[in-house]
Coordinates of C-alpha atoms in Angstrom, one line a residue:
Chain Z
M247 CA 82.8 106.4 102.5
D248 CA 81.8 109.9 101.6
L249 CA 82.1 111.9 98.4
T250 CA 85.2 113.8 99.4
I251 CA 87.3 110.7 99.8
I252 CA 85.9 109.1 96.6
L253 CA 86.6 112.1 94.5
T254 CA 90.1 112.4 96.0
F255 CA 91.0 108.9 95.0
V256 CA 89.4 109.2 91.6
S257 CA 91.3 112.4 90.7
L258 CA 94.5 110.7 92.0
A259 CA 94.0 107.7 89.7
V260 CA 93.2 110.0 86.7
F261 CA 96.2 112.2 87.1
L262 CA 98.6 109.3 87.8
I263 CA 97.5 107.5 84.6
L264 CA 98.1 110.7 82.7
S265 CA 101.7 110.4 83.8
V266 CA 101.7 113.6 85.8
P267 CA 104.7 113.5 88.2
I268 CA 103.4 111.3 91.1
G269 CA 104.0 114.1 93.7
V270 CA 102.0 116.6 91.6
A271 CA 99.2 114.1 91.0
I272 CA 98.9 113.5 94.7
G273 CA 99.0 117.2 95.3
I274 CA 96.2 117.7 92.9
S275 CA 94.1 115.0 94.6
V276 CA 94.7 116.7 98.0
A277 CA 93.6 120.0 96.5
V278 CA 90.5 118.4 95.0
G279 CA 89.7 116.8 98.3
M280 CA 90.0 120.2 100.1
A281 CA 87.8 121.9 97.4
V282 CA 85.0 119.3 97.7
G283 CA 85.2 118.9 101.5
N284 CA 85.4 122.7 101.9
T285 CA 86.7 122.3 105.5
L286 CA 90.4 123.1 105.2
P287 CA 92.1 126.1 103.7
Y288 CA 94.5 125.5 100.8
E289 CA 97.3 126.9 102.9
F290 CA 97.1 123.5 104.7
L291 CA 98.7 121.9 101.7
I292 CA 101.6 124.3 101.7
Q293 CA 102.0 124.0 105.4
K294 CA 102.2 120.2 105.1
M295 CA 104.6 120.4 102.2
V296 CA 107.0 122.2 104.4
T297 CA 106.5 120.6 107.8
S298 CA 106.5 117.0 106.3
L299 CA 110.1 117.6 105.2
D300 CA 111.1 119.5 108.3
V301 CA 112.1 116.2 110.0
F302 CA 115.7 115.4 110.9
P303 CA 115.5 111.6 110.5
L304 CA 114.3 112.1 106.9
M305 CA 117.6 113.7 106.1
A306 CA 119.2 110.2 106.3
V307 CA 117.7 109.7 102.8
P308 CA 119.7 112.3 100.9
F309 CA 122.8 111.2 102.8
F310 CA 122.5 107.5 101.9
I311 CA 121.6 108.5 98.3
M312 CA 124.8 110.6 98.2
A313 CA 126.9 107.8 99.6
G314 CA 125.4 105.4 97.1
E315 CA 126.2 107.8 94.2
I316 CA 129.8 108.1 95.4
M317 CA 130.3 104.4 95.6
Q318 CA 128.6 103.9 92.2
K319 CA 131.2 106.2 90.7
G320 CA 134.0 104.2 92.4
S321 CA 135.1 100.6 92.2
M322 CA 133.3 99.2 95.2
A323 CA 130.9 97.0 93.2
Q324 CA 133.8 95.2 91.4
R325 CA 135.6 94.6 94.7
L326 CA 132.5 93.1 96.3
L327 CA 132.0 91.0 93.2
A328 CA 135.5 89.5 93.6
V329 CA 134.7 88.4 97.1
S330 CA 131.4 86.8 96.1
R331 CA 133.2 85.0 93.2
C332 CA 135.6 83.4 95.7
L333 CA 132.8 82.4 98.1
V334 CA 130.1 81.0 95.9
G335 CA 131.5 80.9 92.3
H336 CA 132.0 77.1 92.5
V337 CA 128.4 76.2 93.4
T338 CA 126.0 75.0 90.7
G339 CA 124.7 78.2 89.0
G340 CA 127.8 80.0 90.4
M341 CA 127.3 83.2 88.5
A342 CA 123.7 83.6 89.7
H343 CA 124.9 83.2 93.3
I344 CA 127.6 85.7 92.7
S345 CA 124.9 88.1 91.6
V346 CA 122.7 87.6 94.6
L347 CA 125.5 87.7 97.1
T348 CA 127.0 90.9 95.6
S349 CA 123.5 92.4 95.6
M350 CA 123.4 91.6 99.3
F351 CA 126.7 93.3 100.0
Y352 CA 125.8 96.2 97.8
G353 CA 122.4 96.4 99.6
A354 CA 124.3 97.1 102.7
L355 CA 125.9 100.1 101.0
S356 CA 123.0 101.4 99.1
G357 CA 119.4 102.2 100.1
S358 CA 117.9 101.8 96.7
A359 CA 116.8 98.8 94.7
P360 CA 117.1 100.1 91.1
A361 CA 120.6 101.5 92.0
T362 CA 121.6 97.9 93.1
V363 CA 120.3 96.4 89.8
A364 CA 122.3 99.0 87.9
A365 CA 125.5 98.6 89.8
V366 CA 125.6 94.8 90.2
G367 CA 123.5 93.8 87.1
G368 CA 125.4 96.2 84.9
I369 CA 128.5 94.1 85.5
M370 CA 127.0 90.7 86.0
V371 CA 124.5 90.4 83.1
P372 CA 127.1 90.7 80.3
S373 CA 129.6 88.4 82.1
M374 CA 126.9 85.8 82.8
E375 CA 126.0 85.8 79.1
K376 CA 129.6 85.3 78.2
E377 CA 129.7 82.2 80.4
G378 CA 126.7 80.7 78.6
Y379 CA 123.8 81.7 80.8
S380 CA 120.7 82.8 78.9
R381 CA 120.1 86.5 78.9
S382 CA 116.6 86.2 80.4
F383 CA 117.8 84.1 83.3
A384 CA 120.8 86.4 83.9
T385 CA 118.7 89.6 83.8
G386 CA 116.0 87.9 85.9
V387 CA 118.3 87.0 88.7
N388 CA 119.9 90.4 88.9
T389 CA 116.6 92.3 88.6
A390 CA 115.1 90.3 91.5
A391 CA 118.3 90.4 93.6
G392 CA 118.2 94.2 93.3
C393 CA 115.3 94.1 95.8
L394 CA 117.8 93.3 98.5
G395 CA 119.0 96.9 98.0
V396 CA 116.0 98.1 100.0
I397 CA 115.4 95.1 102.3
I398 CA 119.0 95.1 103.6
P399 CA 119.6 98.3 105.5
P400 CA 120.3 101.2 104.9
S401 CA 117.1 101.5 103.0
V402 CA 115.3 104.6 101.8
P403 CA 111.8 103.1 102.1
L404 CA 112.5 102.0 105.6
I405 CA 113.5 105.6 106.6
I406 CA 110.2 106.8 105.1
Y407 CA 108.2 104.1 106.9
G408 CA 109.9 104.9 110.2
T409 CA 109.1 108.6 110.1
T410 CA 105.5 107.9 108.9
A411 CA 104.8 105.2 111.5
G412 CA 106.6 107.0 114.3
V413 CA 109.0 104.0 114.7
S414 CA 112.7 104.3 115.4
V415 CA 114.6 104.2 112.0
G416 CA 117.5 102.7 113.8
D417 CA 115.5 99.8 115.2
L418 CA 114.0 99.2 111.7
F419 CA 117.5 99.1 110.2
I420 CA 118.6 96.5 112.7
A421 CA 115.4 94.5 112.2
G422 CA 115.9 94.5 108.5
V423 CA 119.2 92.6 108.6
A424 CA 118.0 89.0 109.2
P425 CA 114.9 89.1 106.8
G426 CA 117.3 90.6 104.2
L427 CA 119.7 87.8 104.6
F428 CA 116.8 85.3 104.6
V429 CA 115.3 86.7 101.3
G430 CA 118.8 86.6 99.8
A431 CA 119.2 83.0 100.8
C432 CA 115.8 82.1 99.3
L433 CA 116.8 83.8 96.0
M434 CA 120.0 81.8 95.9
L435 CA 118.1 78.6 96.5
C436 CA 115.7 79.4 93.7
S437 CA 118.6 80.1 91.3
Y438 CA 120.2 76.8 92.4
V439 CA 117.1 74.9 91.5
L440 CA 116.7 76.8 88.2
S441 CA 120.4 76.3 87.3
R442 CA 120.1 72.6 88.0
K443 CA 117.2 72.5 85.5
Y444 CA 119.0 74.5 82.8
G445 CA 122.3 72.8 83.4
Y446 CA 124.4 75.8 84.5
T447 CA 127.4 74.6 86.5
G448 CA 129.8 76.4 88.7
N449 CA 133.2 77.7 87.6
G450 CA 135.2 74.7 88.8
K451 CA 136.9 74.4 92.1
R452 CA 136.5 76.5 95.2
A453 CA 138.9 79.4 95.3
P454 CA 142.0 78.9 97.4
L455 CA 141.9 80.5 100.8
K456 CA 144.7 82.9 99.9
E457 CA 142.8 84.3 96.9
T458 CA 139.7 84.7 99.1
L459 CA 141.7 86.6 101.7
I460 CA 143.2 88.9 99.1
A461 CA 139.7 89.6 97.7
L462 CA 138.4 90.4 101.2
K463 CA 141.3 92.7 101.8
D464 CA 140.6 94.6 98.5
A465 CA 136.9 94.9 99.4
M466 CA 137.7 96.0 103.0
P467 CA 136.9 99.7 102.3
A468 CA 133.4 98.7 101.0
L469 CA 132.8 96.1 103.7
M470 CA 133.6 98.7 106.4
V471 CA 130.5 100.8 105.4
P472 CA 127.8 98.5 106.8
L473 CA 130.0 98.0 109.8
I474 CA 130.2 101.7 110.5
V475 CA 126.6 102.4 109.7
L476 CA 125.0 99.5 111.5
G477 CA 127.6 99.3 114.2
G478 CA 127.1 103.0 115.0
I479 CA 123.3 102.6 115.1
Y480 CA 123.3 99.3 116.9
G481 CA 125.8 100.5 119.5
G482 CA 123.6 103.5 120.1
F483 CA 126.4 105.9 119.1
T484 CA 124.8 107.5 116.1
T485 CA 121.3 108.2 114.7
P486 CA 120.7 106.9 111.2
T487 CA 121.0 110.5 109.8
E488 CA 124.4 110.9 111.5
A489 CA 125.4 107.5 110.3
G490 CA 124.4 108.6 106.8
V491 CA 126.6 111.7 106.9
I492 CA 129.5 109.5 108.2
A493 CA 129.0 107.1 105.3
V494 CA 129.2 110.1 102.9
L495 CA 132.4 111.4 104.4
Y496 CA 133.9 107.9 104.7
S497 CA 133.2 107.0 101.0
L498 CA 134.4 110.4 99.9
V499 CA 137.7 109.9 101.7
V500 CA 138.1 106.3 100.6
E501 CA 137.2 106.8 97.0
G502 CA 138.7 110.2 96.7
L503 CA 141.9 110.1 98.7
V504 CA 142.7 106.4 99.2
L505 CA 141.6 104.7 96.0
R506 CA 141.7 107.8 93.9
T507 CA 138.6 106.9 91.8
L508 CA 137.0 110.3 92.3
N509 CA 138.0 113.7 91.0
L510 CA 136.3 117.1 91.5
K511 CA 134.1 116.7 88.4
K512 CA 132.8 113.4 89.7
V513 CA 132.1 114.9 93.1
I514 CA 130.1 117.7 91.5
D515 CA 128.2 115.0 89.5
V516 CA 127.5 113.3 92.8
F517 CA 125.8 116.4 94.2
R518 CA 123.9 116.9 91.0
G519 CA 122.6 113.3 90.9
T520 CA 121.7 113.5 94.5
S521 CA 119.7 116.6 94.1
L522 CA 117.7 115.2 91.2
T523 CA 116.9 111.9 93.1
T524 CA 116.2 113.7 96.4
A525 CA 113.8 116.2 94.8
S526 CA 112.0 113.6 92.8
I527 CA 111.5 111.4 96.0
F528 CA 110.6 114.2 98.4
L529 CA 108.0 115.9 96.2
V530 CA 106.1 112.6 96.5
V531 CA 106.9 112.4 100.3
A532 CA 105.6 116.0 100.9
T533 CA 102.3 115.7 99.1
A534 CA 101.6 112.1 100.1
T535 CA 102.0 113.1 103.8
A536 CA 99.4 115.8 103.2
L537 CA 97.1 113.2 101.6
G538 CA 97.6 110.8 104.5
Q539 CA 96.6 113.7 106.9
I540 CA 93.4 114.4 104.8
L541 CA 92.4 110.7 105.0
L542 CA 93.1 110.8 108.7
F543 CA 91.0 114.0 109.0
Y544 CA 88.1 112.1 107.3
N545 CA 88.5 109.2 109.7
L546 CA 89.4 106.7 107.0
P547 CA 91.7 104.5 109.3
T548 CA 88.9 103.9 111.9
Q549 CA 86.5 103.1 109.1
L550 CA 88.9 100.6 107.7
V551 CA 89.5 98.9 111.0
D552 CA 85.8 98.6 111.4
I553 CA 85.3 97.1 107.9
L554 CA 88.2 94.6 108.4
A555 CA 87.0 93.7 111.9
G556 CA 83.6 93.0 110.4
I557 CA 85.1 90.4 108.0
S558 CA 86.9 88.4 110.7
D559 CA 88.9 88.7 113.9
N560 CA 91.3 86.0 112.9
K561 CA 94.8 87.2 112.0
Y562 CA 95.4 84.3 109.7
V563 CA 92.5 85.6 107.6
L564 CA 93.1 89.3 107.9
I565 CA 96.8 89.4 107.4
P566 CA 96.8 87.6 104.1
I567 CA 94.0 90.0 102.9
I568 CA 96.3 92.9 103.9
L569 CA 99.3 91.3 102.2
I570 CA 97.3 90.8 98.9
F571 CA 96.1 94.4 99.1
L572 CA 99.7 95.6 99.6
L573 CA 101.0 93.5 96.8
V574 CA 98.3 94.7 94.4
M575 CA 98.8 98.3 95.4
G576 CA 102.6 97.8 94.9
T577 CA 102.1 96.8 91.3
F578 CA 100.3 100.1 90.5
M579 CA 101.8 102.6 92.8
D580 CA 105.2 104.0 93.6
A581 CA 106.6 102.3 96.7
L582 CA 107.2 105.5 98.7
A583 CA 103.7 106.9 97.9
N584 CA 102.3 103.5 99.0
I585 CA 104.1 103.6 102.3
L586 CA 103.2 107.1 103.0
I587 CA 99.5 106.7 102.2
L588 CA 98.9 103.2 103.4
T589 CA 100.9 103.2 106.7
P590 CA 98.5 105.5 108.6
L591 CA 95.6 103.4 107.2
L592 CA 96.9 99.9 107.9
L593 CA 99.0 100.4 111.0
P594 CA 96.0 100.7 113.4
V595 CA 94.6 97.5 111.8
V596 CA 97.7 95.4 112.2
T597 CA 98.5 96.6 115.7
H598 CA 94.9 95.7 116.6
L599 CA 95.9 92.2 115.3
G600 CA 98.9 92.2 117.6
M601 CA 101.6 92.8 115.0
D602 CA 104.6 94.9 116.0
P603 CA 105.0 98.1 114.0
I604 CA 108.6 97.2 113.3
H605 CA 107.7 93.8 112.0
F606 CA 105.0 95.4 109.8
G607 CA 107.5 97.9 108.5
I608 CA 109.8 95.1 107.3
V609 CA 106.8 93.2 105.8
M610 CA 105.7 96.4 104.0
I611 CA 109.1 97.0 102.6
I612 CA 109.3 93.5 101.2
C613 CA 105.9 93.8 99.6
S614 CA 106.8 97.1 98.0
S615 CA 110.1 95.8 96.8
M616 CA 108.1 93.0 95.0
G617 CA 106.2 95.8 93.3
F618 CA 109.6 96.8 91.7
L619 CA 109.5 93.5 89.8
T620 CA 106.0 93.8 88.4
P621 CA 104.7 95.9 85.5
P622 CA 103.4 98.6 85.1
V623 CA 105.4 100.5 87.7
G624 CA 108.4 98.1 88.3
V625 CA 111.5 100.3 88.5
N626 CA 113.8 97.3 88.7
L627 CA 112.3 96.0 85.5
F628 CA 113.0 99.2 83.7
V629 CA 116.7 99.2 84.8
G630 CA 117.0 95.5 84.0
C631 CA 115.6 96.1 80.5
S632 CA 117.9 99.0 79.9
I633 CA 121.1 97.1 80.9
S634 CA 120.2 93.9 79.0
G635 CA 118.1 95.1 76.0
L636 CA 115.4 92.6 77.0
S637 CA 111.8 93.7 76.5
I638 CA 109.6 94.4 79.6
E639 CA 107.4 91.4 78.6
K640 CA 110.2 88.9 78.5
L641 CA 111.8 90.2 81.7
S642 CA 108.5 90.1 83.5
V643 CA 108.2 86.4 82.7
A644 CA 111.9 85.8 83.7
V645 CA 111.4 87.2 87.2
V646 CA 108.3 85.1 87.9
P647 CA 110.1 82.2 89.7
F648 CA 111.9 84.7 91.8
L649 CA 108.7 86.5 92.6
F650 CA 107.2 83.2 93.7
T651 CA 110.2 82.6 95.9
M652 CA 109.8 86.0 97.5
V653 CA 106.1 85.3 98.2
I654 CA 107.2 82.2 100.2
A655 CA 109.9 84.2 101.9
L656 CA 107.4 86.9 102.7
L657 CA 104.9 84.5 104.3
T658 CA 107.7 83.0 106.4
I659 CA 108.7 86.4 107.6
V660 CA 105.1 87.4 108.3
F661 CA 104.3 84.3 110.4
V662 CA 107.6 83.9 112.1
P663 CA 108.0 87.4 113.7
Q664 CA 111.0 86.2 115.7
L665 CA 113.1 86.3 112.5
T666 CA 112.6 90.1 112.3
L667 CA 112.3 91.0 116.0
W668 CA 115.0 89.0 117.7
L669 CA 117.9 91.2 116.6
P670 CA 116.5 94.6 117.8
G671 CA 115.2 92.8 120.9
L672 CA 118.6 91.8 122.0
Chain S
M29 CA 118.1 115.7 75.7
N30 CA 117.4 119.3 76.4
E31 CA 120.9 119.7 77.7
S32 CA 121.3 123.3 78.8
K33 CA 125.0 124.0 78.9
G34 CA 126.8 127.1 79.8
S35 CA 124.0 129.6 80.3
L36 CA 123.6 130.5 83.9
I37 CA 119.9 131.0 83.7
G38 CA 119.6 127.4 82.5
R39 CA 121.5 126.1 85.5
V40 CA 120.1 128.3 88.4
E41 CA 118.2 125.4 90.0
E42 CA 121.0 122.9 89.4
I43 CA 123.6 125.1 91.1
F44 CA 121.3 126.2 93.9
S45 CA 120.1 122.8 94.8
S46 CA 123.5 121.1 94.6
V47 CA 125.1 123.8 96.7
S48 CA 122.4 123.6 99.3
L49 CA 122.9 119.8 99.6
A50 CA 126.6 120.2 99.8
L51 CA 126.2 122.8 102.5
M52 CA 123.7 120.6 104.3
T53 CA 126.2 117.8 104.3
L54 CA 129.0 120.0 105.6
I55 CA 126.9 121.4 108.4
T56 CA 125.7 118.0 109.6
A57 CA 129.2 116.7 109.4
V58 CA 130.4 119.6 111.6
Q59 CA 127.5 118.9 114.0
V60 CA 128.5 115.2 114.3
F61 CA 132.2 116.2 114.8
N62 CA 131.2 118.7 117.5
R63 CA 129.0 116.3 119.3
Y64 CA 131.2 113.2 119.3
V65 CA 134.7 114.7 119.2
L66 CA 134.4 118.0 120.9
Q67 CA 131.5 116.9 123.2
N68 CA 129.8 120.2 122.5
S69 CA 126.5 120.2 120.7
L70 CA 125.7 123.0 118.4
D71 CA 122.2 124.5 118.8
W72 CA 121.7 126.0 115.3
S73 CA 123.2 123.4 113.0
E74 CA 120.3 120.8 112.8
E75 CA 117.7 123.4 112.1
F76 CA 119.8 125.1 109.4
A77 CA 120.6 121.8 107.7
R78 CA 116.8 121.0 107.7
Y79 CA 116.0 124.3 106.0
L80 CA 118.7 123.8 103.4
F81 CA 117.2 120.4 102.7
I82 CA 113.7 121.8 102.2
W83 CA 115.1 124.5 99.8
A84 CA 117.2 121.9 98.0
V85 CA 114.0 119.8 97.5
Y86 CA 111.7 122.4 96.1
V87 CA 114.3 124.2 93.9
G88 CA 115.5 120.7 92.9
C89 CA 111.9 119.9 91.8
S90 CA 112.3 122.4 89.0
Y91 CA 115.7 121.0 88.1
A92 CA 114.2 117.5 88.0
T93 CA 111.5 118.8 85.6
Q94 CA 114.3 120.2 83.4
K95 CA 116.0 116.8 83.3
D96 CA 112.7 114.8 83.1
R97 CA 113.6 112.9 86.3
H98 CA 110.3 113.1 88.2
L99 CA 108.7 109.8 89.2
E100 CA 105.8 109.2 86.8
V101 CA 103.5 106.3 85.9
T102 CA 104.3 106.1 82.2
V103 CA 102.1 103.1 81.3
L104 CA 99.8 105.0 79.0
R105 CA 102.6 106.7 77.2
H106 CA 104.5 103.5 76.6
A107 CA 101.5 101.4 75.8
F108 CA 100.3 103.5 72.9
G109 CA 103.3 105.6 71.9
G110 CA 103.1 108.0 69.0
K111 CA 100.3 110.5 68.9
V112 CA 98.6 109.3 72.1
A113 CA 101.9 109.7 74.0
R114 CA 102.1 113.3 72.7
Y115 CA 98.6 114.2 73.7
V116 CA 99.0 112.5 77.1
T117 CA 102.3 114.4 77.7
I118 CA 100.8 117.7 76.8
L119 CA 97.8 117.1 79.2
A120 CA 100.2 116.0 81.9
Y121 CA 102.3 119.2 81.5
L122 CA 99.2 121.4 81.5
A123 CA 98.0 119.7 84.8
T124 CA 101.4 120.1 86.3
I125 CA 101.5 123.8 85.4
V126 CA 98.1 124.4 86.9
F127 CA 99.1 122.7 90.2
C128 CA 102.5 124.5 90.3
V129 CA 100.9 127.9 89.7
C130 CA 98.3 127.2 92.5
A131 CA 101.0 126.0 94.9
T132 CA 102.9 129.2 94.1
V133 CA 99.9 131.4 94.8
W134 CA 98.9 129.5 98.0
G135 CA 102.6 129.5 99.1
A136 CA 102.9 133.2 98.5
K137 CA 99.7 133.8 100.7
M138 CA 101.2 131.6 103.4
V139 CA 104.5 133.6 103.3
A140 CA 102.5 136.9 103.5
F141 CA 100.6 135.5 106.5
L142 CA 103.7 134.4 108.3
A143 CA 105.4 137.8 107.6
Q144 CA 102.4 139.5 109.2
T145 CA 102.5 137.4 112.3
G146 CA 106.2 137.7 112.6
Q147 CA 106.7 134.1 113.6
K148 CA 110.3 133.1 114.2
T149 CA 112.1 129.7 114.0
P150 CA 113.1 128.2 117.3
A151 CA 116.9 127.9 117.1
L152 CA 118.1 130.3 114.4
E153 CA 115.4 132.9 115.3
I154 CA 115.0 134.0 111.7
S155 CA 111.6 134.7 110.3
A156 CA 109.7 131.5 109.5
Y157 CA 108.7 132.8 106.1
W158 CA 112.2 132.2 104.8
V159 CA 111.5 128.5 105.1
F160 CA 108.1 128.6 103.5
L161 CA 109.3 130.8 100.7
S162 CA 110.9 127.6 99.3
V163 CA 107.5 126.4 98.1
P164 CA 106.4 129.3 96.0
V165 CA 109.9 129.9 94.6
G166 CA 110.4 126.2 93.8
M167 CA 106.9 125.6 92.4
G168 CA 107.0 128.9 90.5
L169 CA 110.3 127.8 88.8
M170 CA 108.9 124.3 88.2
A171 CA 105.9 125.9 86.4
L172 CA 108.2 127.8 84.2
R173 CA 110.4 124.8 83.4
T174 CA 107.3 122.7 82.7
L175 CA 106.1 125.5 80.3
E176 CA 109.5 125.3 78.7
R177 CA 109.1 121.5 78.2
L178 CA 105.5 121.9 77.0
W179 CA 106.9 124.3 74.4
G180 CA 109.5 121.8 73.4
V181 CA 106.8 119.1 72.9
L182 CA 104.6 121.4 70.9
T183 CA 107.4 122.5 68.6
G184 CA 108.6 118.9 68.3
K185 CA 112.0 119.6 70.0
I186 CA 111.2 117.0 72.7
K187 CA 110.2 113.6 71.5
T188 CA 107.5 111.9 73.6
G189 CA 106.9 108.2 74.3
V190 CA 110.6 107.5 73.9
F191 CA 111.7 104.8 76.4
E192 CA 114.6 106.3 78.2
I193 CA 116.2 105.3 81.4
K194 CA 118.9 107.3 83.1

C-alpha cells in the first residue's frame, strides 16, 4: 500500500477521534490524500460533493426520515403496541415480545434504528419496569430490537448501499423483509429463554379475538404504510423515492386530517427535524463517496482482492474473515460511512466468491446494525441510555445476549442465501 | 442550548433548508401525481427536486452545526470529560473551520470555472454553477457557525463534554 493511502487513513482516524463531524473528518482525509498524491485537483472534492448527492434514488432517504418524523409526532407507536399486546402479551416474557414485535412493525414505518428505539423503547421501558422487569433487561431488549428499524425496509442504510453498489433499492427492500422477520424471531426466542431464566411471565390469558380485531382496526392507518410502500415497489408501480413521498403524504393526511394529531406547528417541526437529520447524514455521504473514489483511483479494491485471494479461495474461510472485519469496523465507525467506504472495496471480493450483491447488502446492513449496539459508536446504546437512565457500561452488558443471538442469525442469513433471495427472485 | 429565537439572522439556515425540503416534497408529489394520475411525466421536476435537495443539505449542514447535531465520534470527549473535553472540542472546531474555509474557496473556484464555461443543466437549462454554489455558500455559513460555537466554548457559554441526546 502506498504512502498516499496510509496518510489518508491516518488523518481520517486522527480527526475522527478528535470528534470532528464525521463528514468533515472524511473530507479532510480526502484533501490530505489529494495533497500527498498530488494527482487530482482539489475541485475534484467539490465536484464529488455535488454529484454524489445528485442522485434521485438517494432522495428516498429524506422522504422516509420525514415520514418517520411525522409518525413519531402522532400516535402510531401506541396503536401498533396495542396490536402486539393482543398477539404476544400472554407468552412467557410477554412484555419483551411486545417490544420486539412493535419494533418490527415500527421498522416497517421507519428507516432508522435509533428512531425505533426512541419510539418503541420510550413507551415500553417504563411500562416493563412497572410490571416487574429489571431495567437492564427491559432496556436491553428495546435497544437490540431497534436494529429491526434498519433491517426491515424501508431502511436508510439500504438506500445508501443500493446507490453505492449500483443495486436496485427496490430489490433490496423486498430482499430485506424475510431476514428482518427472521432476526426479529431470533430476538424473541432469546427474550423467551432469558425470561424463563429470570422468571418473567406473560400477562395472563390470550386476548379475545374481538379485542385483537379492534386493536388491528385502530392500527390500520399505521399498518397501511408498509403495504403501500412495499406493495408499490413490489408491484413495480413506484420507485422507492416515489414510495417515500407517498408515505409522507399519506402520513400527513392520516395524522393531520383523520387522526388530528398534527397541527401546523408540529408540521414545521417535522421539516426542521428532517433538515437536521438529512444534513448530518448527507455530509457524511458526500465526502465518503469522494473517499471511496480516491481509494478506487489508487486501485485499493483490486489490491484487496489479491490479498484475500492469497489467503484462501474457500468462501467458508474468506466470508467469516470479511464478517469479522465488518463487525469490527462497525464498532468504530458510523454505519453509513462504513457502507460508503467499504462497499466499493468489498463488493468485488464477495462477488468473486459468488455472493449476490443484494445478499451482501442485507448482510452488510445487519453487521452495521450490530455496530449500533456496541460502544464506542453505538447510536442505539445512546438512545437506550437516555430513555432509561442506565449507564453505557451497564447497557452494553445487557445487550450481550441479544448481540450473540444476532451473530447466530447473521451466520444463518449469510450461509442460507435463499432466505434473502427467494422473495425478490419470485 | 444556544437557542437562537426570533432573530432572522440566527434562523436563516433553518428557514432556507426547511423550505427547500418542503418544496422538494411538493415537487416530487406533483411529479408522482402527474405520472400516475395524469399519465403525463414532467421533464423538469426531478432535476429541480434534486437541486433543492443539494441546497437543503449544504445549508442544513450549517443549521446542524448551530444545533450541534452533526454525527461525531465522541469517545474521547466522554471518556475524559472536563478540561480534556474542552481542548478536544476547541481543536475539533478549529479543524472544522479550516476544512469549511478550504471547501468554500475550492467551491468558489469551481463556480467561477463553471461560469466561464457556461455549462447548463440538462432539463432546466439553468447555469450549472447555481447547483455548485450550494457548497461554498453552505460551507461558508458552516465555518461562521462553527466560529460562533468556538467563541461560545472559549467564553464558557457552551459546556463541553456534557452527555446530551436529542
